CSV table of C-alpha atoms in Angstrom, one decimal:
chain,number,residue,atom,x,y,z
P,790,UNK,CA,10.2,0.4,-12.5
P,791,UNK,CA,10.5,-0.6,-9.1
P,792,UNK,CA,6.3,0.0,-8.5
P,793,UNK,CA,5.0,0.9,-4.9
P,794,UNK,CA,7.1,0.0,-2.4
P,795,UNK,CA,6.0,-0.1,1.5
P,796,UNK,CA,8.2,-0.4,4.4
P,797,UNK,CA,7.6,-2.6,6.9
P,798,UNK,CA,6.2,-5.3,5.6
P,799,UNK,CA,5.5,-6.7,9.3
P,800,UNK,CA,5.4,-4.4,12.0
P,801,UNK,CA,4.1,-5.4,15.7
P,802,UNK,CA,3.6,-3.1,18.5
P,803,UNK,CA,2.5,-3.1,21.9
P,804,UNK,CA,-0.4,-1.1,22.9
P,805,UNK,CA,0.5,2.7,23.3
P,806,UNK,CA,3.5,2.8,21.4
P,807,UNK,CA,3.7,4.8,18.2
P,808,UNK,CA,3.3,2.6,14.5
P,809,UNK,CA,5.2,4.8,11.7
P,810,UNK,CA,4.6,3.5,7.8
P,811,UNK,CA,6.1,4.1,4.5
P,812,UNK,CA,5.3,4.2,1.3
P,813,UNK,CA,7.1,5.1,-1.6
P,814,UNK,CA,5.3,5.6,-5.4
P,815,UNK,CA,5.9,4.5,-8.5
P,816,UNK,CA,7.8,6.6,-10.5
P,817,UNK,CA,6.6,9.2,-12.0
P,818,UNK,CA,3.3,9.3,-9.3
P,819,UNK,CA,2.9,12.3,-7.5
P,820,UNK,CA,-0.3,11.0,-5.6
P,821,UNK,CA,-0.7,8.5,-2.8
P,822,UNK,CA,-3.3,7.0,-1.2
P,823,UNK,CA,-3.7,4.7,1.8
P,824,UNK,CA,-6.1,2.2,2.8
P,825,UNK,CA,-6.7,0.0,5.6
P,826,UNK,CA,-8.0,-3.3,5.5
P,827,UNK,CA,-9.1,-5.9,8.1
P,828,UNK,CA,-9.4,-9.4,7.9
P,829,UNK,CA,-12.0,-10.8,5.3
P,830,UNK,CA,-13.3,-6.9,5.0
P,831,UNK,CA,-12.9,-4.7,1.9
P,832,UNK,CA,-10.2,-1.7,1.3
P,833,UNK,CA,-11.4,1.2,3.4
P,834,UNK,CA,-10.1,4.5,2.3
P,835,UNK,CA,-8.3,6.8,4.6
P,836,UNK,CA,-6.1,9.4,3.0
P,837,UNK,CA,-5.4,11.0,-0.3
P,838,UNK,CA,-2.0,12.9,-0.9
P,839,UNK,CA,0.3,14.8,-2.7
P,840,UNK,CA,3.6,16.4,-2.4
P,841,UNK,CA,3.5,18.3,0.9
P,842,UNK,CA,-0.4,18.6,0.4
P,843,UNK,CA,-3.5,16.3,2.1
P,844,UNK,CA,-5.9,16.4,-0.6
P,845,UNK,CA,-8.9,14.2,1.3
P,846,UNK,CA,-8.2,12.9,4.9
P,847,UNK,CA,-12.3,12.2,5.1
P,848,UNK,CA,-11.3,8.6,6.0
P,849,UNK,CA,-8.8,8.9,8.7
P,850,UNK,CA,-10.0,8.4,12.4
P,851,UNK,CA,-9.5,12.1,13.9
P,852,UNK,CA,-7.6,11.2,16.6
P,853,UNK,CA,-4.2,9.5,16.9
P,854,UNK,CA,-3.8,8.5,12.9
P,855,UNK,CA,-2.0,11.6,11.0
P,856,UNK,CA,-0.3,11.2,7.3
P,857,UNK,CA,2.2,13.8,5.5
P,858,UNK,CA,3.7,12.8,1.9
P,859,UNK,CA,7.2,15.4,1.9
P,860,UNK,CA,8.5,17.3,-1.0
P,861,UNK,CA,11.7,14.8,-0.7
P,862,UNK,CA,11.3,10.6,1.0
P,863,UNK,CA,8.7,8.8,1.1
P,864,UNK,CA,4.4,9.4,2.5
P,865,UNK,CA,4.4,8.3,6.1
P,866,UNK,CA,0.9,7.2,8.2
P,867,UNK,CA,1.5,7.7,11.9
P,868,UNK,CA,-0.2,6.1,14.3
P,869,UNK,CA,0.4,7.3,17.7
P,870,UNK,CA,-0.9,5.2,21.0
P,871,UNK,CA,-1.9,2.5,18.9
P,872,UNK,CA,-4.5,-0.1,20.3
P,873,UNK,CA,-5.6,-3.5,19.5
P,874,UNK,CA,-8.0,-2.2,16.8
P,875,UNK,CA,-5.8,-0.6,14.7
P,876,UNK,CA,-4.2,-4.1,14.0
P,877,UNK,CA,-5.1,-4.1,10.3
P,878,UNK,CA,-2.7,-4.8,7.1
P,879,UNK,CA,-2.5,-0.9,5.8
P,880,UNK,CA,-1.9,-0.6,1.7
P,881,UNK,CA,-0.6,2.1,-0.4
P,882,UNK,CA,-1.5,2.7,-3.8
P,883,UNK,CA,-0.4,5.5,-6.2
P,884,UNK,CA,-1.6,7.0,-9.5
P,885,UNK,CA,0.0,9.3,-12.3
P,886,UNK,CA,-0.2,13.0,-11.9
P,887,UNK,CA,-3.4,14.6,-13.0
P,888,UNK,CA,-1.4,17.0,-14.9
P,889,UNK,CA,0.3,14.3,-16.8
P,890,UNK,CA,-2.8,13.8,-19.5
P,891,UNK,CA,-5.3,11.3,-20.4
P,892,UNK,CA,-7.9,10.4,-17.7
P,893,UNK,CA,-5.8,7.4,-16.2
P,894,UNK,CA,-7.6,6.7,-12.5
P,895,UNK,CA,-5.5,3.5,-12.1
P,896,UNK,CA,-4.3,2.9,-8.6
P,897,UNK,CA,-1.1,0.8,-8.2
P,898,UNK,CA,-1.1,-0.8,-5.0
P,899,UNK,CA,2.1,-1.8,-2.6
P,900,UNK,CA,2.5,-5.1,-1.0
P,901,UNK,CA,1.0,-3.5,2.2
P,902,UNK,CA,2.3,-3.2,5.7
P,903,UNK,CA,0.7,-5.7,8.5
P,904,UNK,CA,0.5,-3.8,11.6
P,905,UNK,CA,0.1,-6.3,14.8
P,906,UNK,CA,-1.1,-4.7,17.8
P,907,UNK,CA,-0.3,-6.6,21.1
Q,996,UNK,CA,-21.2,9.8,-0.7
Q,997,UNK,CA,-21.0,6.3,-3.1
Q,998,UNK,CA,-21.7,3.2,-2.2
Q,999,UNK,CA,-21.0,0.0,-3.7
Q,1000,UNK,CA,-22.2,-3.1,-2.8
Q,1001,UNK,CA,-20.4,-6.5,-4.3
Q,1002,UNK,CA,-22.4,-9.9,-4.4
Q,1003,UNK,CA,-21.9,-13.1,-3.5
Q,1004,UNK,CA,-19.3,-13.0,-0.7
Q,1005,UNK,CA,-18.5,-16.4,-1.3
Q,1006,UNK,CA,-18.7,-18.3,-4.7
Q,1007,UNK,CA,-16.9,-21.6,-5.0
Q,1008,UNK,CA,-17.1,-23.3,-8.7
Q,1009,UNK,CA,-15.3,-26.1,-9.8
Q,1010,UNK,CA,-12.6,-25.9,-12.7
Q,1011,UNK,CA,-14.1,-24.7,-15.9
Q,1012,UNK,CA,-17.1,-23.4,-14.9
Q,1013,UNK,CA,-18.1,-20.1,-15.1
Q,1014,UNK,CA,-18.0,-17.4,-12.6
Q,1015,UNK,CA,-20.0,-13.9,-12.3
Q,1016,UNK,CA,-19.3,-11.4,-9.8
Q,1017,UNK,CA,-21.9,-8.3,-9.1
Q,1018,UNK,CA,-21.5,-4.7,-8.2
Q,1019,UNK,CA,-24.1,-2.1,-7.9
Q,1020,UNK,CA,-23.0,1.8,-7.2
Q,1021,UNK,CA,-25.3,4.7,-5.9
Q,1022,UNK,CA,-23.4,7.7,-7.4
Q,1023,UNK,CA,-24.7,8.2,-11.3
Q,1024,UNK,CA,-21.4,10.5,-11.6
Q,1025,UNK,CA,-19.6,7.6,-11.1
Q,1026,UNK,CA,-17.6,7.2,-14.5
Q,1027,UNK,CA,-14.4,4.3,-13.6
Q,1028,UNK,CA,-15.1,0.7,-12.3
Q,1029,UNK,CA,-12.0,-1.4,-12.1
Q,1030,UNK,CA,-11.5,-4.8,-10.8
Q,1031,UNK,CA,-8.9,-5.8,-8.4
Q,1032,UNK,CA,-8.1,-9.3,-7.3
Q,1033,UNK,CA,-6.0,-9.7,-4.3
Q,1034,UNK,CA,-4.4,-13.4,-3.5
Q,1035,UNK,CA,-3.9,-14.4,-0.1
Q,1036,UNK,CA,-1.1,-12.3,1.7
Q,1037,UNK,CA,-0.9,-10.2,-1.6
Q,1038,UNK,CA,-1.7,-6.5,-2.9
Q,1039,UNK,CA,-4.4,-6.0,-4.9
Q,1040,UNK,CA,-4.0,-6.1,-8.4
Q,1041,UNK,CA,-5.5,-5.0,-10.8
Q,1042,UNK,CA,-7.0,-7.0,-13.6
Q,1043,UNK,CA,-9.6,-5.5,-15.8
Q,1044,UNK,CA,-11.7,-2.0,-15.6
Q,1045,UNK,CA,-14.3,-0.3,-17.4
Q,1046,UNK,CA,-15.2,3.5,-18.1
Q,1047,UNK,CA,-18.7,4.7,-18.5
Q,1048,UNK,CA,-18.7,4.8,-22.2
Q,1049,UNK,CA,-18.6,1.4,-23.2
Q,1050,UNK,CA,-20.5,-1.3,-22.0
Q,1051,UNK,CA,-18.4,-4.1,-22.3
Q,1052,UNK,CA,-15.0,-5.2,-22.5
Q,1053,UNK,CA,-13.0,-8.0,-22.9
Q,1054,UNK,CA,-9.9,-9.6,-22.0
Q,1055,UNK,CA,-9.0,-13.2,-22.9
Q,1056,UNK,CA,-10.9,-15.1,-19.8
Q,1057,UNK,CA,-12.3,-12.3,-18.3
Q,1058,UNK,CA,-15.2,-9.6,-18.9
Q,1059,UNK,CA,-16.8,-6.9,-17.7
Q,1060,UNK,CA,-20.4,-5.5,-18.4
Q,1061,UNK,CA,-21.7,-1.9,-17.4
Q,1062,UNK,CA,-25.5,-1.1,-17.2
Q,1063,UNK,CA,-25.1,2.4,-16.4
Q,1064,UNK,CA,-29.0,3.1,-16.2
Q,1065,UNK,CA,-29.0,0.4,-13.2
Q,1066,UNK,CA,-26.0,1.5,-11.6
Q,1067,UNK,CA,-24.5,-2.1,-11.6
Q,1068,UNK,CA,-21.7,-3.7,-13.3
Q,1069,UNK,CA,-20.7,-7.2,-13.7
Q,1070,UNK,CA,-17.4,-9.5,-13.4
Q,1071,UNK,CA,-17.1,-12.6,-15.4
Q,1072,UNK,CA,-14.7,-15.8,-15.3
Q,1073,UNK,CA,-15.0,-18.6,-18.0
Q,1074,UNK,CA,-13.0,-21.5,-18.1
Q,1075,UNK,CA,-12.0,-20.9,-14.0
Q,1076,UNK,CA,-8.7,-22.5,-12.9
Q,1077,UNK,CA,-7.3,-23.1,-9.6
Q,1078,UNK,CA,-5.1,-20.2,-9.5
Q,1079,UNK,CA,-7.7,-17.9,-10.1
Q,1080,UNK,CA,-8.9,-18.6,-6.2
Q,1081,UNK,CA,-8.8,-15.0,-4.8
Q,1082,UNK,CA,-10.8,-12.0,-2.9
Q,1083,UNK,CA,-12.1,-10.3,-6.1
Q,1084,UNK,CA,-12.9,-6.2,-5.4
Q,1085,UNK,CA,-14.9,-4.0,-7.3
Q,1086,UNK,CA,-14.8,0.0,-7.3
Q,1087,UNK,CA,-16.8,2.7,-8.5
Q,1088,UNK,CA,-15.1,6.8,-8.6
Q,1089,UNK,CA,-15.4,9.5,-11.0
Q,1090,UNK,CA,-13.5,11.1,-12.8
Q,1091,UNK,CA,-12.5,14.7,-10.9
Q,1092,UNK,CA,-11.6,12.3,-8.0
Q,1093,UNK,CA,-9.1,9.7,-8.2
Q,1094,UNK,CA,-10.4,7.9,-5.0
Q,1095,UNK,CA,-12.6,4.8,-5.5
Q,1096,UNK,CA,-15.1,3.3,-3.4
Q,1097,UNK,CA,-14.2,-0.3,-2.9
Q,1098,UNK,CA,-17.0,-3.2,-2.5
Q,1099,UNK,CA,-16.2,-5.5,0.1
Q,1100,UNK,CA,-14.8,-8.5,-1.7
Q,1101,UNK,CA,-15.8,-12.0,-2.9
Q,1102,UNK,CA,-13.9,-14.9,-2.0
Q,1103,UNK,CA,-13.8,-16.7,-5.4
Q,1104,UNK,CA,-12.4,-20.4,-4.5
Q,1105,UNK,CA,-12.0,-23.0,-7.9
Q,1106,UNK,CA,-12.0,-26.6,-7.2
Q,1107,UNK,CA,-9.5,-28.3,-9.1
């Protein structure tokens, strides 16, 4: 079991230009979450998914940040006309399907993408 | 919505002492803690968590204890070594929701 995987690991942009990240679940996960993080700050929730559904986006900024998780590939986090701020390192975490029994809340998290904003 | 706040920020031991990280939650629905610890450059990962009906567990160096009438729950080290030096989280959700709210880390650093 491969576990979450995130794609890039690094990513730097220049202001305006548009961020795109990846995250693929473990096996066997049907939901996805991300989070962003800034230095020395906690995990701040942003978006809850599954399959070609946005459960809870009560974390995302309403403008310029969007998220889709597609029936086939991987959940992307878009970040259009990115600005210093957003520089952040952005994790993905996954957890079993609901409908898979037991009450298992575990999140597995990926190695998270650092997003560098010039 | 629930808030959890983690205390100290900091906490620096030296190598076999003890350590004791603190949560406290707001939401009595509230019914999964877990514990992450995240090393430098690294994802989260995590290490120990507790459900509302017990109110301790156990595993080898590390413990956790849940006073559910207080709302707070409790991380403990013994015998700290050098290569536990991490951010340590702690999280509260409950159970219809799998999203936890996340404290905002302490920096545990264990001189050798």
């Amino acid at each position: 079991n491969a576990g979450v995987m995130q794609n890039p690991r690094h990513l730097v942009r220049r202001r305006g230009q548009e961020a795109r990240l990846r995250c693929s679940p473990m096996k066997g996960h049907s939901h996805v979450y991300w989070y962003r993080q800034l230095p020395e700050e906690g995990l701040k929730f942003m978006v809850y998914l599954q399959k070609e559904n946005i459960i809870d986006e009560s974390g995302m900024p309403k403008e310029r940040f969007s998220a889709e998780f597609p029936k086939e590939g991987p959940s992307i986090l878009r970040i259009q006309q990115v600005v210093r701020g957003d520089s952040a390192a952005y994790f993905c975490a996954s957890s079993p399907s609901r409908t898979s029994g037991g009450s298992n809340n575990e999140q597995f998290f990926g190695p998270g993408t650092r997003l560098t904003v010039l | 919505g629930e808030n959890v706040e983690q205390h100290p920020s900091t906490l620096s031991v030296q190598e076999g002492d003890s350590a004791v990280i603190k949560c406290t939650y707001s939401d009595s629905a509230s019914n999964y803690f877990p514990w992450y610890k995240q090393e430098l450059g690294k994802r989260p990962q995590l290490i120990i968590d507790i459900r509302s009906n017990v109110g301790e567990k156990k595993d080898q160096r590390i413990a956790v204890t849940l006073n559910k009438t207080a709302k707070h729950f409790s991380l403990h080290i013994t015998e700290t070594q050098p290569e536990d030096s991490a951010v340590y989280f702690c999280a509260a959700s409950k159970g219809g929701s799998y999203i936890p709210t996340f404290g905002r880390g302490t920096s545990l650093i264990v001189h050798p």
